[in-house]
PDB file of C-alpha atoms in Angstrom:
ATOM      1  CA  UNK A 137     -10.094   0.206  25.973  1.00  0.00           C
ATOM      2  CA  UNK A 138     -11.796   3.620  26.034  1.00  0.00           C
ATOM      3  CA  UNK A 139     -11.163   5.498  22.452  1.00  0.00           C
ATOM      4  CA  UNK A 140      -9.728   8.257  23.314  1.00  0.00           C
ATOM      5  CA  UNK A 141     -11.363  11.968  21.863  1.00  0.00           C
ATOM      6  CA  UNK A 142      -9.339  15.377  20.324  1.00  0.00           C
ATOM      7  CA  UNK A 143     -10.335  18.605  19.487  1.00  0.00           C
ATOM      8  CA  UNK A 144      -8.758  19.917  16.365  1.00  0.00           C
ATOM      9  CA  UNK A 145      -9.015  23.487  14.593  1.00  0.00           C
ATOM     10  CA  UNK A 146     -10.784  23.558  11.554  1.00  0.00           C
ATOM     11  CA  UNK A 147     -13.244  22.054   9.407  1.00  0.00           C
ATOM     12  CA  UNK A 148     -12.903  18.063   9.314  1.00  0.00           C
ATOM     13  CA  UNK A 149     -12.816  16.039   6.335  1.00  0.00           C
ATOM     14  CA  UNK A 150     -12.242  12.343   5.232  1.00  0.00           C
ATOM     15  CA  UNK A 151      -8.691  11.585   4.315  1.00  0.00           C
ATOM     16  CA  UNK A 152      -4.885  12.316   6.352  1.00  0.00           C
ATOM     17  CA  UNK A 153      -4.852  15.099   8.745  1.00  0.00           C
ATOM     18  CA  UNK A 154      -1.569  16.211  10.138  1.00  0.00           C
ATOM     19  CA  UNK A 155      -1.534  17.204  14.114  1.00  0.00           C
ATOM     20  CA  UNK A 156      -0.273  20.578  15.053  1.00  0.00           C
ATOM     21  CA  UNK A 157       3.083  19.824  17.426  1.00  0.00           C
ATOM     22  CA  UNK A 158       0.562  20.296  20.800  1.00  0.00           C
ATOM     23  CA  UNK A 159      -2.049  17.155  19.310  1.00  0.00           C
ATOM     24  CA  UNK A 160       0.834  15.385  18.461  1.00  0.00           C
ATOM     25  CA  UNK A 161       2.848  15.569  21.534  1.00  0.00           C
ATOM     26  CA  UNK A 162      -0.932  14.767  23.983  1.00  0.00           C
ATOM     27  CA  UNK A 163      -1.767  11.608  21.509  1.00  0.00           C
ATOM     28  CA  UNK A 164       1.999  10.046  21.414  1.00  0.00           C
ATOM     29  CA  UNK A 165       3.617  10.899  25.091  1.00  0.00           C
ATOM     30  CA  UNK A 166       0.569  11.637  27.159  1.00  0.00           C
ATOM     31  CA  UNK A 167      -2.083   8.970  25.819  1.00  0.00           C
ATOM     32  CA  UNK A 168       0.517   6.695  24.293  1.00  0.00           C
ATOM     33  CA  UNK A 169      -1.108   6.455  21.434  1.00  0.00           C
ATOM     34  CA  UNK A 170       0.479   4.210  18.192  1.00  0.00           C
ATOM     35  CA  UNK A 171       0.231   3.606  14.638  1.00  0.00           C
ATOM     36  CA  UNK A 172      -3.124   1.713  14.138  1.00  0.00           C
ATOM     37  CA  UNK A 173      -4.409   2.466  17.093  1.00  0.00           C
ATOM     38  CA  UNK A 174      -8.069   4.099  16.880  1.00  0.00           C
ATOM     39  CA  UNK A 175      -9.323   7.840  18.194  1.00  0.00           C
ATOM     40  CA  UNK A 176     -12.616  10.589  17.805  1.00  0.00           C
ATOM     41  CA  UNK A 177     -11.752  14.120  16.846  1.00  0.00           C
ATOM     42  CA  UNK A 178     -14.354  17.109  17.045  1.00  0.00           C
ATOM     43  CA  UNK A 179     -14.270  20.399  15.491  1.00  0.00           C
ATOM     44  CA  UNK A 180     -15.787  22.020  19.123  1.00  0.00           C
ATOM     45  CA  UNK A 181     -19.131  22.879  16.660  1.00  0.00           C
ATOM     46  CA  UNK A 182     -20.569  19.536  16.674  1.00  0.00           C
ATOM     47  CA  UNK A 183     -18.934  17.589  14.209  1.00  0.00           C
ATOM     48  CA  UNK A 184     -17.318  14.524  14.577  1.00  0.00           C
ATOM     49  CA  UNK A 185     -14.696  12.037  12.907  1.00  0.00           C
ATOM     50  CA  UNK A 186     -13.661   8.717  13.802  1.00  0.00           C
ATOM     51  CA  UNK A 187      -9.656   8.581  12.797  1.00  0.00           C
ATOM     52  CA  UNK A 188      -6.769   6.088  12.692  1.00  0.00           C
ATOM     53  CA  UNK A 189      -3.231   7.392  13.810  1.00  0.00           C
ATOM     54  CA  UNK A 190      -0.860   6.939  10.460  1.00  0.00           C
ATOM     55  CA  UNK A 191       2.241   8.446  11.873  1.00  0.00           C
ATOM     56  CA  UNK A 192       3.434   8.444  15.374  1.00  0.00           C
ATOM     57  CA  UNK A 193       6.452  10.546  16.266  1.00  0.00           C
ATOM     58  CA  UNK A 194       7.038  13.030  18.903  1.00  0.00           C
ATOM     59  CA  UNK A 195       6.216  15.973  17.685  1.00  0.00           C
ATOM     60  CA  UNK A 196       4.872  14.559  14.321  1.00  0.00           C
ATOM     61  CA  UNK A 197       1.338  12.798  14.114  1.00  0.00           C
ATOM     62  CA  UNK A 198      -0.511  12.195  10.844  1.00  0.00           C
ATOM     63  CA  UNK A 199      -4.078  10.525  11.744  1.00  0.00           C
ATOM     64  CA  UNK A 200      -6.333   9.498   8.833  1.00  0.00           C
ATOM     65  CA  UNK A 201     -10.271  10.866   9.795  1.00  0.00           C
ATOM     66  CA  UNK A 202     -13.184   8.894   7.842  1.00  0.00           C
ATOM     67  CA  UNK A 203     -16.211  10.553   7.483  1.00  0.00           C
ATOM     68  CA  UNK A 204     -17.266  13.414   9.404  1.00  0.00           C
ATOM     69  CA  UNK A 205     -20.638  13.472  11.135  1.00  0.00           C
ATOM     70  CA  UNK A 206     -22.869  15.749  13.754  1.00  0.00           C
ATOM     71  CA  UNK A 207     -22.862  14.288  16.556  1.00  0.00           C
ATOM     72  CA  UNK A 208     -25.125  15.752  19.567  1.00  0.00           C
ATOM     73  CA  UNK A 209     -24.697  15.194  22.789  1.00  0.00           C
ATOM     74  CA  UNK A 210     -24.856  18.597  24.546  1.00  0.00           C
ATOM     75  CA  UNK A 211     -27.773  18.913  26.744  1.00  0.00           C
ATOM     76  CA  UNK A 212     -30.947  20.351  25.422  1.00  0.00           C
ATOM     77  CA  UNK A 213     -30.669  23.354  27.964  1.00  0.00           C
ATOM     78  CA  UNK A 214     -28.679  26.358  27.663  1.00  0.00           C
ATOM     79  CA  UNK A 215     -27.469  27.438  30.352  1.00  0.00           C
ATOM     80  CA  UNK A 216     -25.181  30.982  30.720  1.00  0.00           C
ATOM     81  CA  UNK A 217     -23.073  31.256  33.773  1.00  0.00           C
ATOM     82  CA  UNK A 218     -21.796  34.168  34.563  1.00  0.00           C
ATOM     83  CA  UNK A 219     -19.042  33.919  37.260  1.00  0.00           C
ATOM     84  CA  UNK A 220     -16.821  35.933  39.007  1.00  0.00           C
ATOM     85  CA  UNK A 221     -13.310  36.778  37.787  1.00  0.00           C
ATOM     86  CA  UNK A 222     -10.785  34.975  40.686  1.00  0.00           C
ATOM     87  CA  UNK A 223      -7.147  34.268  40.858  1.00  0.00           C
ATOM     88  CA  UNK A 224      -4.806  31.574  40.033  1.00  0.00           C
ATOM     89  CA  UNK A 225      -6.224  28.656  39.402  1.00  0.00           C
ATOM     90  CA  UNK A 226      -9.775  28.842  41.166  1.00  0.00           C
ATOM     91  CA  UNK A 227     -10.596  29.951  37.835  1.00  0.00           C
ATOM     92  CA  UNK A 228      -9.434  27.590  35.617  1.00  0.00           C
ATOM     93  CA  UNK A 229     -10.731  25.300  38.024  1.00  0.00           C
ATOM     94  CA  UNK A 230     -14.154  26.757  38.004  1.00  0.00           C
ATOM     95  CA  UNK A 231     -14.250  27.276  33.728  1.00  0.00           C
ATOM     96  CA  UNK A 232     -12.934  22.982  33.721  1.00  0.00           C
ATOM     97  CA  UNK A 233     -16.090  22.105  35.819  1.00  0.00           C
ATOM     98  CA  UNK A 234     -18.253  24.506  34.052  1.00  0.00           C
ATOM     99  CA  UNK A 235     -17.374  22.937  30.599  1.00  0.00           C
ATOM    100  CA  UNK A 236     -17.615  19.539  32.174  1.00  0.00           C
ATOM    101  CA  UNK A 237     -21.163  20.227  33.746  1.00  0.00           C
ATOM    102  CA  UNK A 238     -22.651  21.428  29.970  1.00  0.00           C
ATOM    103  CA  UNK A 239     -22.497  24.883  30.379  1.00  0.00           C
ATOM    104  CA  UNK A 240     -23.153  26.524  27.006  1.00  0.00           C
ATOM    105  CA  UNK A 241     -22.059  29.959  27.337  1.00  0.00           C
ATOM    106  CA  UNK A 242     -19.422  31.286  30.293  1.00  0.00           C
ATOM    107  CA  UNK A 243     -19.337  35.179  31.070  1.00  0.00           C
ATOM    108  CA  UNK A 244     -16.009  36.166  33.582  1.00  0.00           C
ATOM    109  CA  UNK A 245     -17.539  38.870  35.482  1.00  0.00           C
ATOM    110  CA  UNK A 246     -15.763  41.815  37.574  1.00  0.00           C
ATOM    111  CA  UNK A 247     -17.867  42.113  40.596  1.00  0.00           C
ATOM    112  CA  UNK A 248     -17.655  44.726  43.322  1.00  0.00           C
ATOM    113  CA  UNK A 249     -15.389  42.574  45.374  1.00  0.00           C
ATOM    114  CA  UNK A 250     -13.145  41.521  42.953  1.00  0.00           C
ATOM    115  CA  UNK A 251      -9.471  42.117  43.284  1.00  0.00           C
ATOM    116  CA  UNK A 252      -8.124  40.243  39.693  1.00  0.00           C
ATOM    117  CA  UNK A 253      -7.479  43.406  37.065  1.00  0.00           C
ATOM    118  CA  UNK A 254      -7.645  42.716  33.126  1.00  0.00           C
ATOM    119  CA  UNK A 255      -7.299  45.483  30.616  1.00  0.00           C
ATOM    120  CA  UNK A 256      -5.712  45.865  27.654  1.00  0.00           C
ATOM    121  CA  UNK A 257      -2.983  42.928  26.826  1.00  0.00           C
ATOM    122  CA  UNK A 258      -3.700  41.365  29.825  1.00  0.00           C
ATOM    123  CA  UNK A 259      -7.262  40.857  29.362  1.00  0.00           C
ATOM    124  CA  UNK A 260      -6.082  39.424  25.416  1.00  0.00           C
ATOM    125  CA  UNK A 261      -3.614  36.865  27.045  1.00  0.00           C
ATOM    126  CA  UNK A 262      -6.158  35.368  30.064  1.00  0.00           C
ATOM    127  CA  UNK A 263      -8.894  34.903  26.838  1.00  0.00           C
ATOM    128  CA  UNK A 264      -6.389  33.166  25.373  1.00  0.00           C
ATOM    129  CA  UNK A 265      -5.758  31.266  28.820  1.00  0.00           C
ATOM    130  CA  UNK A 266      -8.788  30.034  29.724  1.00  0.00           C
ATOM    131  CA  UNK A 267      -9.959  28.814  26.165  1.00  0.00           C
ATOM    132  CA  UNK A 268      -7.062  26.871  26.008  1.00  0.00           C
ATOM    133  CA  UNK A 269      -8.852  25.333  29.864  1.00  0.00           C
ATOM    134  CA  UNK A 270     -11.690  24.640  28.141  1.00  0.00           C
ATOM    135  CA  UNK A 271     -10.268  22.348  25.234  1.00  0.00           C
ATOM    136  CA  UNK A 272      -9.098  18.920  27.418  1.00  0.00           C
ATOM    137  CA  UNK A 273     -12.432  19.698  29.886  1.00  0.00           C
ATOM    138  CA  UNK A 274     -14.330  19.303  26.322  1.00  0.00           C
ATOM    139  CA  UNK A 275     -12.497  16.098  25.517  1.00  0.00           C
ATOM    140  CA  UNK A 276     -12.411  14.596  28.736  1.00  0.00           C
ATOM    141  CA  UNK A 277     -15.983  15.559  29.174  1.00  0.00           C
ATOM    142  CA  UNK A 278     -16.906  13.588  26.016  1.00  0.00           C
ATOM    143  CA  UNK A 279     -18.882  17.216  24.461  1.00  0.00           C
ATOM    144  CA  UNK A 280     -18.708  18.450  20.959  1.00  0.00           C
ATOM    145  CA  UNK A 281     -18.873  22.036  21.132  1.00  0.00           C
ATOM    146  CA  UNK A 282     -16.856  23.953  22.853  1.00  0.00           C
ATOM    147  CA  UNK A 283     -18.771  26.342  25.308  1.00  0.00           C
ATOM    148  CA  UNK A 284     -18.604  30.596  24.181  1.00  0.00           C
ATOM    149  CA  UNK A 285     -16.474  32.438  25.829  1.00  0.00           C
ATOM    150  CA  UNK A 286     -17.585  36.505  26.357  1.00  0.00           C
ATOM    151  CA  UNK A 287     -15.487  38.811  26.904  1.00  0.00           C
ATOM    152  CA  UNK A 288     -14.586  40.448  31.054  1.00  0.00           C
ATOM    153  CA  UNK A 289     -17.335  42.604  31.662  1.00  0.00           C
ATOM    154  CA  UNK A 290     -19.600  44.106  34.719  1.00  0.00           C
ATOM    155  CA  UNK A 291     -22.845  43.267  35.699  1.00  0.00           C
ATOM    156  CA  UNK A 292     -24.665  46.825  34.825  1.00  0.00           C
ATOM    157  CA  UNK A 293     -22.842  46.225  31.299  1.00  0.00           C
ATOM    158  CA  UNK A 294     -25.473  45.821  28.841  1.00  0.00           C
TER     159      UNK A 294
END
């Protein structure tokens, strides 16, 4: 059985680790996960932990992480895409496959033909929106670091 892999916030360390209610809920109802049974977590910079799921409730998880370690498997090219800003879903679509493919860096860009406008809270809120796309690419994907995100911009912007 594949182990499966989660991305958790903050620096890892050996010893129990308690999921925030969003872990929790993907390891127990979506992955069916149980006590004893074996997972990865990454930081999304590289480092790595094999864990042990402790507690296994709903919305409570407590997984026990051994030693962290660096482990690299991003590709040794870095590659910037910078892609056009697009509605609905074409663009979550488009930031999944990016992440999947390796992509290191991802700049949304407003071209001359684009009709999607971000400012102010807006532009906040879809930042917000897509990194939380890129988290289960980066899991499913089997990577360790989550790809940058920059921040709406044109192409003359320097």
């Amino acid at each position: 059985m594949r182990v499966p892999r989660l991305l958790i916030e903050g620096p890892l360390a050996a010893g129990e680790r308690e999921l925030d209610a969003d872990a929790a809920h993907y390891l127990v109802s979506v992955l069916r996960r149980r006590v004893g049974d074996a997972l990865r977590v990454f930081d999304g910079a590289g480092t790595c932990a094999d864990a042990r799921v402790l507690v296994a409730e709903r919305r409570r998880c407590v997984v026990e992480l051994e030693a962290p370690f660096n482990e690299h498997v991003e590709s040794p090219l870095a590659v910037h895409l910078g892609i056009a800003l697009s509605r609905g879903e074409r663009m979550d679509v488009a930031l999944q496959k990016a992440c999947e493919l390796g992509v290191r860096s991802i700049t949304p860009l407003f071209t001359e033909r684009t009709e999607v406008r971000l400012d102010g809270k807006r532009r906040d809120n879809r930042l917000r929106h897509w990194a939380e796309v890129l988290r289960p690419a980066a899991q499913q994907s089997g990577r360790t670091v989550l790809p940058t995100l920059a921040q709406p911009r044109t192409l003359d912007a320097h």
